[in-house]
Amino acid sequence: MQDPERLLIAVDGPAASGKGTIARALARHYALPHLDTGMLYRGVALALFRFGGDPGNAFEARRAVDELETIDLSDEELRSEVIGEIASRVSAYPGVREALLKRQRDFAGQGGGAVLDGRDIGTVIAPHATAKLFVTASPEVRAERRFREIERRGIKVHLEEVLADIRARDARDAGRDNAPLVMAADATRLDTSDMGIEEAVERAIACVEAARGNA
Ligand code: DC
């Protein structure tokens, strides 16, 4: 029997939607462990990149999952655009997703509850989550946020280039056959286009409270 007090929160959404920031804030608010599942795919991408594997080859990508233990998941290189792009490509392979499934389900299943963010948490990893949020924002707003983040790291890019990358990533993440980026039927959509971080987090907490029956 599942503990009725156990709180499992699924946060999904496209690249640079603010889902990571919201998931971290929810984890802090409810004192729950948090897993950014995008980091697992990014870890696989970095492992593949390091052994010179081909992101177009499903077999090599699957082999990189076995190298995941060699990657430090707090390595800043994981956040680079190059690795994000490779992560989006390798995440389309069913073998890669399957190999990462148990680790994510185990995290979601821990006794005290958890917060997970990604693309398929509410649909595949934790379909029985207490609360499901689908965080989104317009491609233009997401590109602007990503652009500022890249600039802060001291890297020069063009906004149009970032927007084109965001659109390409959306198309690939939403268009793949296996666990595509879609909003779960019972998720609450949170469009953060016109919101600052504080308001978005407040709204997210209100959504969780509503899902727990406290609204
Ligand atoms: O959220 P992110 O940008 O760190 O994710 C990187 C890529 O990983 C993303 O383009 C798609 C993939 N991903 C996924 O397929 N499923 C998840 N649950 C999380 C990420």
Tab-separated table of N, CA and C in Angstrom, residues 17-19 21-23 25-26 133 135-136 145 190-207:
chain	number	residue	atom	x	y	z
A	17	SER	N	12.452	25.855	-19.934
A	17	SER	CA	11.106	26.313	-19.543
A	17	SER	C	11.074	26.814	-18.100
A	18	GLY	N	12.112	26.475	-17.343
A	18	GLY	CA	12.132	26.828	-15.917
A	18	GLY	C	11.797	25.630	-15.050
A	19	LYS	N	11.631	24.454	-15.667
A	19	LYS	CA	11.224	23.268	-14.884
A	19	LYS	C	12.265	22.865	-13.844
A	21	THR	N	14.457	24.852	-12.234
A	21	THR	CA	14.410	25.820	-11.130
A	21	THR	C	13.199	25.535	-10.250
A	22	ILE	N	12.060	25.264	-10.891
A	22	ILE	CA	10.826	24.993	-10.147
A	22	ILE	C	10.953	23.685	-9.365
A	23	ALA	N	11.509	22.659	-10.003
A	23	ALA	CA	11.652	21.370	-9.320
A	23	ALA	C	12.567	21.494	-8.104
A	25	ALA	N	13.120	24.205	-6.353
A	25	ALA	CA	12.426	24.999	-5.326
A	25	ALA	C	11.370	24.145	-4.616
A	26	LEU	N	10.683	23.281	-5.357
A	26	LEU	CA	9.676	22.404	-4.740
A	26	LEU	C	10.347	21.424	-3.784
A	133	LEU	N	3.220	18.584	-12.921
A	133	LEU	CA	3.249	19.930	-13.497
A	133	LEU	C	3.865	19.857	-14.880
A	135	VAL	N	5.586	22.423	-17.134
A	135	VAL	CA	6.071	23.803	-17.145
A	135	VAL	C	6.468	24.186	-18.557
A	136	THR	N	5.947	25.295	-19.032
A	136	THR	CA	6.288	25.692	-20.387
A	136	THR	C	6.449	27.214	-20.483
A	145	ARG	N	16.093	33.328	-22.129
A	145	ARG	CA	16.629	32.855	-20.844
A	145	ARG	C	17.917	32.065	-21.060
A	190	LEU	N	1.726	25.009	-16.523
A	190	LEU	CA	2.167	26.255	-15.907
A	190	LEU	C	3.001	27.000	-16.938
A	191	ASP	N	2.397	28.017	-17.547
A	191	ASP	CA	3.115	28.793	-18.561
A	191	ASP	C	3.842	29.937	-17.859
A	192	THR	N	5.181	29.879	-17.872
A	192	THR	CA	5.986	30.856	-17.124
A	192	THR	C	6.469	32.024	-17.999
A	193	SER	N	5.897	32.149	-19.223
A	193	SER	CA	6.371	33.183	-20.160
A	193	SER	C	6.387	34.576	-19.518
A	194	ASP	N	5.323	34.904	-18.769
A	194	ASP	CA	5.230	36.251	-18.193
A	194	ASP	C	5.480	36.256	-16.687
A	195	MET	N	6.193	35.261	-16.198
A	195	MET	CA	6.399	35.178	-14.747
A	195	MET	C	7.873	35.245	-14.388
A	196	GLY	N	8.144	35.846	-13.231
A	196	GLY	CA	9.481	35.759	-12.656
A	196	GLY	C	9.570	34.450	-11.888
A	197	ILE	N	10.771	34.150	-11.377
A	197	ILE	CA	10.975	32.874	-10.688
A	197	ILE	C	10.051	32.736	-9.470
A	198	GLU	N	9.976	33.853	-8.673
A	198	GLU	CA	9.186	33.774	-7.433
A	198	GLU	C	7.730	33.431	-7.698
A	199	GLU	N	7.143	34.111	-8.680
A	199	GLU	CA	5.730	33.861	-8.982
A	199	GLU	C	5.539	32.428	-9.495
A	200	ALA	N	6.460	31.997	-10.364
A	200	ALA	CA	6.345	30.640	-10.925
A	200	ALA	C	6.401	29.596	-9.812
A	201	VAL	N	7.300	29.805	-8.840
A	201	VAL	CA	7.427	28.840	-7.736
A	201	VAL	C	6.163	28.862	-6.863
A	202	GLU	N	5.660	30.076	-6.582
A	202	GLU	CA	4.420	30.190	-5.791
A	202	GLU	C	3.282	29.436	-6.457
A	203	ARG	N	3.150	29.624	-7.762
A	203	ARG	CA	2.082	28.939	-8.516
A	203	ARG	C	2.272	27.429	-8.475
A	204	ALA	N	3.540	27.012	-8.600
A	204	ALA	CA	3.826	25.569	-8.604
A	204	ALA	C	3.429	24.962	-7.257
A	205	ILE	N	3.757	25.659	-6.159
A	205	ILE	CA	3.388	25.152	-4.828
A	205	ILE	C	1.862	25.073	-4.715
A	206	ALA	N	1.178	26.099	-5.245
A	206	ALA	CA	-0.297	26.092	-5.195
A	206	ALA	C	-0.855	24.896	-5.972
A	207	CYS	N	-0.226	24.561	-7.103
A	207	CYS	CA	-0.672	23.401	-7.905
A	207	CYS	C	-0.494	22.108	-7.116
